[in-house]
């Protein structure tokens, strides 16, 4: 891991002065920092990946949307079960991934309470 890139990512993160850095820059920052500290940055990476999958930039490219959502699911699953954001991010990623073949756009976080519970119930079955 190039430590200069890690420092640059942290500087950009701090200078953004936002809770979550979105878009291409956020993807770059969180992908890099998740490699260094997965429990700290993994949930934000999953969040930004799901958000990016709904971007107009990938609107006509279902393969790219699926790749982003698959990455989000894998990142969320890799988080420790003790991580307080794991369940929420995993539910969000799974719900978005489930909606993708139907062609429905992703929904805001506020509307995902039902999907969150459903995803948590489905997760053990997927491991089996």
mmCIF file of C-alpha atoms in Angstrom:
data_model
loop_
_atom_site.group_PDB
_atom_site.id
_atom_site.type_symbol
_atom_site.label_atom_id
_atom_site.label_comp_id
_atom_site.label_asym_id
_atom_site.label_seq_id
_atom_site.Cartn_x
_atom_site.Cartn_y
_atom_site.Cartn_z
ATOM 1 C CA UNK A 1 0.000 0.000 0.000
ATOM 2 C CA UNK A 2 1.361 3.376 -1.023
ATOM 3 C CA UNK A 3 1.359 5.451 2.153
ATOM 4 C CA UNK A 4 1.380 8.697 0.168
ATOM 5 C CA UNK A 5 -1.934 7.720 -1.420
ATOM 6 C CA UNK A 6 -3.379 6.871 1.994
ATOM 7 C CA UNK A 7 -2.320 10.263 3.341
ATOM 8 C CA UNK A 8 -3.761 11.990 0.262
ATOM 9 C CA UNK A 9 -7.068 10.149 0.693
ATOM 10 C CA UNK A 10 -7.241 11.159 4.362
ATOM 11 C CA UNK A 11 -6.448 14.783 3.529
ATOM 12 C CA UNK A 12 -9.196 14.846 0.891
ATOM 13 C CA UNK A 13 -11.602 13.245 3.324
ATOM 14 C CA UNK A 14 -10.841 15.795 6.022
ATOM 15 C CA UNK A 15 -10.898 18.737 3.622
ATOM 16 C CA UNK A 16 -14.294 17.707 2.229
ATOM 17 C CA UNK A 17 -15.896 18.780 5.521
ATOM 18 C CA UNK A 18 -18.842 16.435 4.879
ATOM 19 C CA UNK A 19 -20.063 13.416 6.710
ATOM 20 C CA UNK A 20 -19.856 11.235 3.593
ATOM 21 C CA UNK A 21 -17.913 12.106 0.457
ATOM 22 C CA UNK A 22 -19.966 11.062 -2.548
ATOM 23 C CA UNK A 23 -19.341 10.456 -6.214
ATOM 24 C CA UNK A 24 -16.155 9.362 -7.906
ATOM 25 C CA UNK A 25 -13.975 11.024 -5.284
ATOM 26 C CA UNK A 26 -15.824 9.250 -2.479
ATOM 27 C CA UNK A 27 -15.439 5.909 -4.225
ATOM 28 C CA UNK A 28 -11.699 6.466 -4.591
ATOM 29 C CA UNK A 29 -11.249 7.633 -0.988
ATOM 30 C CA UNK A 30 -13.319 4.885 0.650
ATOM 31 C CA UNK A 31 -11.996 2.084 -1.550
ATOM 32 C CA UNK A 32 -8.449 3.031 -0.620
ATOM 33 C CA UNK A 33 -9.079 3.634 3.077
ATOM 34 C CA UNK A 34 -11.193 0.472 3.434
ATOM 35 C CA UNK A 35 -8.092 -1.505 2.499
ATOM 36 C CA UNK A 36 -6.266 0.110 5.440
ATOM 37 C CA UNK A 37 -9.092 0.254 8.016
ATOM 38 C CA UNK A 38 -12.070 -1.813 6.827
ATOM 39 C CA UNK A 39 -14.140 -1.468 9.988
ATOM 40 C CA UNK A 40 -13.860 2.313 9.935
ATOM 41 C CA UNK A 41 -14.483 3.002 6.258
ATOM 42 C CA UNK A 42 -16.267 -0.103 4.947
ATOM 43 C CA UNK A 43 -19.786 1.032 5.803
ATOM 44 C CA UNK A 44 -19.231 4.363 4.048
ATOM 45 C CA UNK A 45 -17.842 2.551 1.018
ATOM 46 C CA UNK A 46 -20.941 0.353 0.879
ATOM 47 C CA UNK A 47 -23.151 3.455 1.184
ATOM 48 C CA UNK A 48 -21.350 5.275 -1.629
ATOM 49 C CA UNK A 49 -21.346 2.170 -3.860
ATOM 50 C CA UNK A 50 -25.125 1.789 -3.585
ATOM 51 C CA UNK A 51 -25.557 5.495 -4.226
ATOM 52 C CA UNK A 52 -23.247 5.316 -7.262
ATOM 53 C CA UNK A 53 -25.281 2.439 -8.703
ATOM 54 C CA UNK A 54 -28.261 4.803 -8.987
ATOM 55 C CA UNK A 55 -26.213 7.505 -10.704
ATOM 56 C CA UNK A 56 -27.187 8.649 -14.179
ATOM 57 C CA UNK A 57 -23.566 7.936 -15.170
ATOM 58 C CA UNK A 58 -24.316 4.195 -15.069
ATOM 59 C CA UNK A 59 -28.009 4.427 -15.903
ATOM 60 C CA UNK A 60 -27.685 2.638 -19.244
ATOM 61 C CA UNK A 61 -25.064 0.135 -18.091
ATOM 62 C CA UNK A 62 -26.673 -2.664 -16.066
ATOM 63 C CA UNK A 63 -23.372 -4.568 -15.781
ATOM 64 C CA UNK A 64 -21.703 -1.632 -14.049
ATOM 65 C CA UNK A 65 -24.680 -1.134 -11.723
ATOM 66 C CA UNK A 66 -24.598 -4.812 -10.779
ATOM 67 C CA UNK A 67 -20.837 -4.696 -10.223
ATOM 68 C CA UNK A 68 -21.199 -1.708 -7.901
ATOM 69 C CA UNK A 69 -24.003 -3.401 -5.969
ATOM 70 C CA UNK A 70 -22.157 -6.714 -5.747
ATOM 71 C CA UNK A 71 -19.131 -4.862 -4.378
ATOM 72 C CA UNK A 72 -21.361 -3.072 -1.851
ATOM 73 C CA UNK A 73 -22.809 -6.391 -0.637
ATOM 74 C CA UNK A 74 -19.335 -7.932 -0.303
ATOM 75 C CA UNK A 75 -17.965 -4.918 1.574
ATOM 76 C CA UNK A 76 -20.928 -4.900 3.962
ATOM 77 C CA UNK A 77 -20.689 -8.658 4.560
ATOM 78 C CA UNK A 78 -16.979 -8.309 5.348
ATOM 79 C CA UNK A 79 -17.699 -5.940 8.226
ATOM 80 C CA UNK A 80 -17.603 -7.396 11.704
ATOM 81 C CA UNK A 81 -20.970 -8.307 13.183
ATOM 82 C CA UNK A 82 -20.009 -5.994 16.054
ATOM 83 C CA UNK A 83 -19.889 -3.038 13.653
ATOM 84 C CA UNK A 84 -22.965 -0.886 14.407
ATOM 85 C CA UNK A 85 -23.441 0.016 10.715
ATOM 86 C CA UNK A 86 -23.074 -3.486 9.260
ATOM 87 C CA UNK A 87 -26.719 -4.518 9.410
ATOM 88 C CA UNK A 88 -28.002 -1.253 7.975
ATOM 89 C CA UNK A 89 -25.507 -1.154 5.110
ATOM 90 C CA UNK A 90 -25.924 -4.841 4.311
ATOM 91 C CA UNK A 91 -29.695 -4.474 4.239
ATOM 92 C CA UNK A 92 -29.420 -1.416 2.014
ATOM 93 C CA UNK A 93 -27.005 -3.128 -0.398
ATOM 94 C CA UNK A 94 -29.065 -6.332 -0.542
ATOM 95 C CA UNK A 95 -32.290 -4.403 -1.115
ATOM 96 C CA UNK A 96 -30.728 -2.395 -3.933
ATOM 97 C CA UNK A 97 -29.256 -5.550 -5.445
ATOM 98 C CA UNK A 98 -32.637 -7.305 -5.251
ATOM 99 C CA UNK A 99 -34.351 -4.374 -6.995
ATOM 100 C CA UNK A 100 -31.795 -4.181 -9.789
ATOM 101 C CA UNK A 101 -33.075 -6.998 -12.041
ATOM 102 C CA UNK A 102 -36.522 -5.426 -11.847
ATOM 103 C CA UNK A 103 -35.112 -2.145 -13.120
ATOM 104 C CA UNK A 104 -36.337 -0.112 -10.170
ATOM 105 C CA UNK A 105 -34.116 2.738 -8.980
ATOM 106 C CA UNK A 106 -32.685 2.673 -5.474
ATOM 107 C CA UNK A 107 -34.666 4.482 -2.802
ATOM 108 C CA UNK A 108 -33.492 6.837 -0.063
ATOM 109 C CA UNK A 109 -32.336 5.384 3.255
ATOM 110 C CA UNK A 110 -35.428 6.603 5.111
ATOM 111 C CA UNK A 111 -37.720 4.199 3.269
ATOM 112 C CA UNK A 112 -35.716 1.066 3.912
ATOM 113 C CA UNK A 113 -36.999 -0.058 7.305
ATOM 114 C CA UNK A 114 -39.023 -2.962 5.892
ATOM 115 C CA UNK A 115 -36.237 -3.935 3.503
ATOM 116 C CA UNK A 116 -33.732 -3.818 6.363
ATOM 117 C CA UNK A 117 -35.694 -6.373 8.360
ATOM 118 C CA UNK A 118 -36.236 -8.575 5.300
ATOM 119 C CA UNK A 119 -32.551 -8.531 4.387
ATOM 120 C CA UNK A 120 -31.513 -9.464 7.908
ATOM 121 C CA UNK A 121 -33.864 -12.440 7.797
ATOM 122 C CA UNK A 122 -32.515 -13.540 4.412
ATOM 123 C CA UNK A 123 -28.817 -13.201 5.230
ATOM 124 C CA UNK A 124 -28.401 -16.502 7.150
ATOM 125 C CA UNK A 125 -30.069 -18.389 4.291
ATOM 126 C CA UNK A 126 -27.601 -16.925 1.810
ATOM 127 C CA UNK A 127 -24.616 -18.161 3.817
ATOM 128 C CA UNK A 128 -25.937 -21.715 3.892
#
